[in-house]
């Protein structure tokens, strides 16, 4: 049986020289790889009590929805600004070159609900930190974060040290 890491395609010098791009599309394109990714991530949080799964656009949707479905939990979307049809709350956060805004429906999280964030990857932790602030602004409590890939060299874990963070694969570099 293949290990999850074997399904991840590594592309050297993309998007720039010295960077190894970890491509999750190769996992998604393989039925066994996709099932292994979802099962592994779900297993990492089997001891966690939570009410809602939250995932960011777009790969958080891919991994978060089957976990929510399997565990009979609701799934809540976090999207880029202007993509949700109802009343939203939003947060702007810093990127390496500029800023971005994410938002979620104002009625998607209830006061006191325990939240699991699911995403494909954590790098610097900036986007995840913004998601946490957005969820907490609605009264939710983030009790865990699970990702398929962690790029440890970018120190996202340090940025999120007050939250439980599980990663199915951890690469030491960037």
PDB file of N, CA and C in Angstrom, residues 118-173:
ATOM      1  N   UNK A 118     -10.461  22.585   8.129  1.00  0.00           N
ATOM      2  CA  UNK A 118      -9.815  21.602   7.252  1.00  0.00           C
ATOM      3  C   UNK A 118      -9.310  22.323   6.014  1.00  0.00           C
ATOM      4  N   UNK A 119      -8.035  22.074   5.680  1.00  0.00           N
ATOM      5  CA  UNK A 119      -7.459  22.672   4.477  1.00  0.00           C
ATOM      6  C   UNK A 119      -6.438  21.712   3.881  1.00  0.00           C
ATOM      7  N   UNK A 120      -5.965  22.060   2.695  1.00  0.00           N
ATOM      8  CA  UNK A 120      -4.987  21.187   2.043  1.00  0.00           C
ATOM      9  C   UNK A 120      -3.583  21.421   2.570  1.00  0.00           C
ATOM     10  N   UNK A 121      -3.259  22.669   2.928  1.00  0.00           N
ATOM     11  CA  UNK A 121      -1.870  22.995   3.212  1.00  0.00           C
ATOM     12  C   UNK A 121      -1.768  24.150   4.194  1.00  0.00           C
ATOM     13  N   UNK A 122      -0.738  24.099   5.017  1.00  0.00           N
ATOM     14  CA  UNK A 122      -0.409  25.253   5.843  1.00  0.00           C
ATOM     15  C   UNK A 122       1.038  25.627   5.568  1.00  0.00           C
ATOM     16  N   UNK A 123       1.239  26.913   5.300  1.00  0.00           N
ATOM     17  CA  UNK A 123       2.569  27.435   5.024  1.00  0.00           C
ATOM     18  C   UNK A 123       2.941  28.412   6.154  1.00  0.00           C
ATOM     19  N   UNK A 124       2.702  29.704   5.935  1.00  0.00           N
ATOM     20  CA  UNK A 124       3.031  30.698   6.968  1.00  0.00           C
ATOM     21  C   UNK A 124       1.973  30.758   8.065  1.00  0.00           C
ATOM     22  N   UNK A 125       0.784  30.257   7.775  1.00  0.00           N
ATOM     23  CA  UNK A 125      -0.315  30.305   8.736  1.00  0.00           C
ATOM     24  C   UNK A 125      -1.153  31.565   8.665  1.00  0.00           C
ATOM     25  N   UNK A 126      -0.830  32.479   7.771  1.00  0.00           N
ATOM     26  CA  UNK A 126      -1.553  33.744   7.692  1.00  0.00           C
ATOM     27  C   UNK A 126      -3.016  33.597   7.325  1.00  0.00           C
ATOM     28  N   UNK A 127      -3.302  32.781   6.330  1.00  0.00           N
ATOM     29  CA  UNK A 127      -4.692  32.579   5.928  1.00  0.00           C
ATOM     30  C   UNK A 127      -5.460  31.858   7.035  1.00  0.00           C
ATOM     31  N   UNK A 128      -4.832  30.867   7.640  1.00  0.00           N
ATOM     32  CA  UNK A 128      -5.492  30.132   8.732  1.00  0.00           C
ATOM     33  C   UNK A 128      -5.755  31.054   9.914  1.00  0.00           C
ATOM     34  N   UNK A 129      -4.808  31.899  10.237  1.00  0.00           N
ATOM     35  CA  UNK A 129      -4.994  32.865  11.317  1.00  0.00           C
ATOM     36  C   UNK A 129      -6.178  33.785  11.012  1.00  0.00           C
ATOM     37  N   UNK A 130      -6.309  34.221   9.768  1.00  0.00           N
ATOM     38  CA  UNK A 130      -7.448  35.073   9.378  1.00  0.00           C
ATOM     39  C   UNK A 130      -8.755  34.299   9.507  1.00  0.00           C
ATOM     40  N   UNK A 131      -8.765  33.029   9.107  1.00  0.00           N
ATOM     41  CA  UNK A 131      -9.973  32.210   9.252  1.00  0.00           C
ATOM     42  C   UNK A 131     -10.368  32.096  10.720  1.00  0.00           C
ATOM     43  N   UNK A 132      -9.397  31.878  11.582  1.00  0.00           N
ATOM     44  CA  UNK A 132      -9.668  31.758  13.016  1.00  0.00           C
ATOM     45  C   UNK A 132     -10.300  33.047  13.540  1.00  0.00           C
ATOM     46  N   UNK A 133      -9.731  34.182  13.169  1.00  0.00           N
ATOM     47  CA  UNK A 133     -10.278  35.467  13.631  1.00  0.00           C
ATOM     48  C   UNK A 133     -11.708  35.666  13.132  1.00  0.00           C
ATOM     49  N   UNK A 134     -11.968  35.254  11.901  1.00  0.00           N
ATOM     50  CA  UNK A 134     -13.310  35.362  11.328  1.00  0.00           C
ATOM     51  C   UNK A 134     -14.294  34.478  12.091  1.00  0.00           C
ATOM     52  N   UNK A 135     -13.924  33.239  12.346  1.00  0.00           N
ATOM     53  CA  UNK A 135     -14.773  32.300  13.093  1.00  0.00           C
ATOM     54  C   UNK A 135     -15.024  32.810  14.504  1.00  0.00           C
ATOM     55  N   UNK A 136     -13.979  33.277  15.165  1.00  0.00           N
ATOM     56  CA  UNK A 136     -14.122  33.776  16.530  1.00  0.00           C
ATOM     57  C   UNK A 136     -14.971  35.037  16.589  1.00  0.00           C
ATOM     58  N   UNK A 137     -14.959  35.838  15.527  1.00  0.00           N
ATOM     59  CA  UNK A 137     -15.790  37.043  15.508  1.00  0.00           C
ATOM     60  C   UNK A 137     -17.280  36.697  15.533  1.00  0.00           C
ATOM     61  N   UNK A 138     -17.617  35.480  15.102  1.00  0.00           N
ATOM     62  CA  UNK A 138     -19.010  35.017  15.132  1.00  0.00           C
ATOM     63  C   UNK A 138     -19.330  34.221  16.390  1.00  0.00           C
ATOM     64  N   UNK A 139     -18.358  34.096  17.288  1.00  0.00           N
ATOM     65  CA  UNK A 139     -18.588  33.386  18.541  1.00  0.00           C
ATOM     66  C   UNK A 139     -18.206  31.919  18.509  1.00  0.00           C
ATOM     67  N   UNK A 140     -17.610  31.457  17.413  1.00  0.00           N
ATOM     68  CA  UNK A 140     -17.159  30.075  17.323  1.00  0.00           C
ATOM     69  C   UNK A 140     -15.837  29.880  18.051  1.00  0.00           C
ATOM     70  N   UNK A 141     -15.579  28.641  18.436  1.00  0.00           N
ATOM     71  CA  UNK A 141     -14.330  28.287  19.108  1.00  0.00           C
ATOM     72  C   UNK A 141     -13.593  27.266  18.233  1.00  0.00           C
ATOM     73  N   UNK A 142     -12.444  27.652  17.722  1.00  0.00           N
ATOM     74  CA  UNK A 142     -11.646  26.741  16.902  1.00  0.00           C
ATOM     75  C   UNK A 142     -10.949  25.758  17.843  1.00  0.00           C
ATOM     76  N   UNK A 143     -11.316  24.485  17.721  1.00  0.00           N
ATOM     77  CA  UNK A 143     -10.746  23.451  18.593  1.00  0.00           C
ATOM     78  C   UNK A 143      -9.704  22.606  17.875  1.00  0.00           C
ATOM     79  N   UNK A 144      -9.595  22.781  16.560  1.00  0.00           N
ATOM     80  CA  UNK A 144      -8.595  22.029  15.831  1.00  0.00           C
ATOM     81  C   UNK A 144      -8.480  22.469  14.390  1.00  0.00           C
ATOM     82  N   UNK A 145      -7.305  22.177  13.830  1.00  0.00           N
ATOM     83  CA  UNK A 145      -7.003  22.442  12.430  1.00  0.00           C
ATOM     84  C   UNK A 145      -6.351  21.179  11.896  1.00  0.00           C
ATOM     85  N   UNK A 146      -6.814  20.701  10.762  1.00  0.00           N
ATOM     86  CA  UNK A 146      -6.169  19.547  10.132  1.00  0.00           C
ATOM     87  C   UNK A 146      -5.909  19.877   8.669  1.00  0.00           C
ATOM     88  N   UNK A 147      -4.677  19.603   8.245  1.00  0.00           N
ATOM     89  CA  UNK A 147      -4.266  19.855   6.867  1.00  0.00           C
ATOM     90  C   UNK A 147      -3.602  18.608   6.308  1.00  0.00           C
ATOM     91  N   UNK A 148      -3.587  18.504   5.003  1.00  0.00           N
ATOM     92  CA  UNK A 148      -2.892  17.382   4.403  1.00  0.00           C
ATOM     93  C   UNK A 148      -1.385  17.616   4.425  1.00  0.00           C
ATOM     94  N   UNK A 149      -0.956  18.844   4.102  1.00  0.00           N
ATOM     95  CA  UNK A 149       0.474  19.145   3.993  1.00  0.00           C
ATOM     96  C   UNK A 149       0.831  20.339   4.871  1.00  0.00           C
ATOM     97  N   UNK A 150       1.935  20.189   5.587  1.00  0.00           N
ATOM     98  CA  UNK A 150       2.515  21.292   6.357  1.00  0.00           C
ATOM     99  C   UNK A 150       3.910  21.568   5.804  1.00  0.00           C
ATOM    100  N   UNK A 151       4.173  22.827   5.474  1.00  0.00           N
ATOM    101  CA  UNK A 151       5.509  23.255   5.061  1.00  0.00           C
ATOM    102  C   UNK A 151       6.186  23.871   6.286  1.00  0.00           C
ATOM    103  N   UNK A 152       6.877  23.028   7.048  1.00  0.00           N
ATOM    104  CA  UNK A 152       7.398  23.423   8.364  1.00  0.00           C
ATOM    105  C   UNK A 152       8.386  24.582   8.288  1.00  0.00           C
ATOM    106  N   UNK A 153       9.110  24.681   7.180  1.00  0.00           N
ATOM    107  CA  UNK A 153      10.097  25.746   7.049  1.00  0.00           C
ATOM    108  C   UNK A 153       9.501  27.144   7.020  1.00  0.00           C
ATOM    109  N   UNK A 154       8.193  27.237   6.780  1.00  0.00           N
ATOM    110  CA  UNK A 154       7.531  28.544   6.751  1.00  0.00           C
ATOM    111  C   UNK A 154       6.898  28.920   8.090  1.00  0.00           C
ATOM    112  N   UNK A 155       7.029  28.032   9.075  1.00  0.00           N
ATOM    113  CA  UNK A 155       6.710  28.312  10.482  1.00  0.00           C
ATOM    114  C   UNK A 155       5.255  28.653  10.794  1.00  0.00           C
ATOM    115  N   UNK A 156       4.321  28.111  10.022  1.00  0.00           N
ATOM    116  CA  UNK A 156       2.912  28.327  10.306  1.00  0.00           C
ATOM    117  C   UNK A 156       2.495  27.755  11.650  1.00  0.00           C
ATOM    118  N   UNK A 157       3.099  26.630  12.037  1.00  0.00           N
ATOM    119  CA  UNK A 157       2.776  26.010  13.326  1.00  0.00           C
ATOM    120  C   UNK A 157       3.092  26.954  14.485  1.00  0.00           C
ATOM    121  N   UNK A 158       4.199  27.662  14.386  1.00  0.00           N
ATOM    122  CA  UNK A 158       4.570  28.615  15.440  1.00  0.00           C
ATOM    123  C   UNK A 158       3.537  29.736  15.538  1.00  0.00           C
ATOM    124  N   UNK A 159       3.081  30.208  14.409  1.00  0.00           N
ATOM    125  CA  UNK A 159       2.091  31.282  14.367  1.00  0.00           C
ATOM    126  C   UNK A 159       0.768  30.856  15.000  1.00  0.00           C
ATOM    127  N   UNK A 160       0.461  29.553  14.905  1.00  0.00           N
ATOM    128  CA  UNK A 160      -0.815  29.018  15.402  1.00  0.00           C
ATOM    129  C   UNK A 160      -0.610  28.169  16.657  1.00  0.00           C
ATOM    130  N   UNK A 161       0.408  28.494  17.432  1.00  0.00           N
ATOM    131  CA  UNK A 161       0.801  27.650  18.570  1.00  0.00           C
ATOM    132  C   UNK A 161      -0.293  27.470  19.619  1.00  0.00           C
ATOM    133  N   UNK A 162      -1.278  28.331  19.654  1.00  0.00           N
ATOM    134  CA  UNK A 162      -2.355  28.203  20.644  1.00  0.00           C
ATOM    135  C   UNK A 162      -3.499  27.311  20.174  1.00  0.00           C
ATOM    136  N   UNK A 163      -3.319  26.675  19.002  1.00  0.00           N
ATOM    137  CA  UNK A 163      -4.362  25.822  18.441  1.00  0.00           C
ATOM    138  C   UNK A 163      -3.791  24.444  18.123  1.00  0.00           C
ATOM    139  N   UNK A 164      -4.626  23.451  18.254  1.00  0.00           N
ATOM    140  CA  UNK A 164      -4.209  22.105  17.869  1.00  0.00           C
ATOM    141  C   UNK A 164      -4.132  22.047  16.341  1.00  0.00           C
ATOM    142  N   UNK A 165      -2.972  21.662  15.841  1.00  0.00           N
ATOM    143  CA  UNK A 165      -2.734  21.569  14.399  1.00  0.00           C
ATOM    144  C   UNK A 165      -2.225  20.171  14.078  1.00  0.00           C
ATOM    145  N   UNK A 166      -2.934  19.484  13.203  1.00  0.00           N
ATOM    146  CA  UNK A 166      -2.530  18.155  12.744  1.00  0.00           C
ATOM    147  C   UNK A 166      -2.233  18.232  11.250  1.00  0.00           C
ATOM    148  N   UNK A 167      -1.150  17.590  10.837  1.00  0.00           N
ATOM    149  CA  UNK A 167      -0.829  17.530   9.407  1.00  0.00           C
ATOM    150  C   UNK A 167      -0.523  16.083   9.034  1.00  0.00           C
ATOM    151  N   UNK A 168      -1.094  15.659   7.918  1.00  0.00           N
ATOM    152  CA  UNK A 168      -0.884  14.290   7.460  1.00  0.00           C
ATOM    153  C   UNK A 168       0.531  14.089   6.929  1.00  0.00           C
ATOM    154  N   UNK A 169       1.062  15.129   6.312  1.00  0.00           N
ATOM    155  CA  UNK A 169       2.434  15.101   5.781  1.00  0.00           C
ATOM    156  C   UNK A 169       3.119  16.388   6.211  1.00  0.00           C
ATOM    157  N   UNK A 170       4.357  16.274   6.682  1.00  0.00           N
ATOM    158  CA  UNK A 170       5.122  17.467   7.059  1.00  0.00           C
ATOM    159  C   UNK A 170       6.426  17.468   6.272  1.00  0.00           C
ATOM    160  N   UNK A 171       6.599  18.507   5.446  1.00  0.00           N
ATOM    161  CA  UNK A 171       7.846  18.712   4.718  1.00  0.00           C
ATOM    162  C   UNK A 171       8.655  19.750   5.481  1.00  0.00           C
ATOM    163  N   UNK A 172       9.938  19.482   5.687  1.00  0.00           N
ATOM    164  CA  UNK A 172      10.777  20.369   6.497  1.00  0.00           C
ATOM    165  C   UNK A 172      11.064  21.705   5.812  1.00  0.00           C
ATOM    166  N   UNK A 173      11.129  21.724   4.522  1.00  0.00           N
ATOM    167  CA  UNK A 173      11.500  22.943   3.804  1.00  0.00           C
ATOM    168  C   UNK A 173      10.337  23.878   3.557  1.00  0.00           C
TER     169      UNK A 173
END
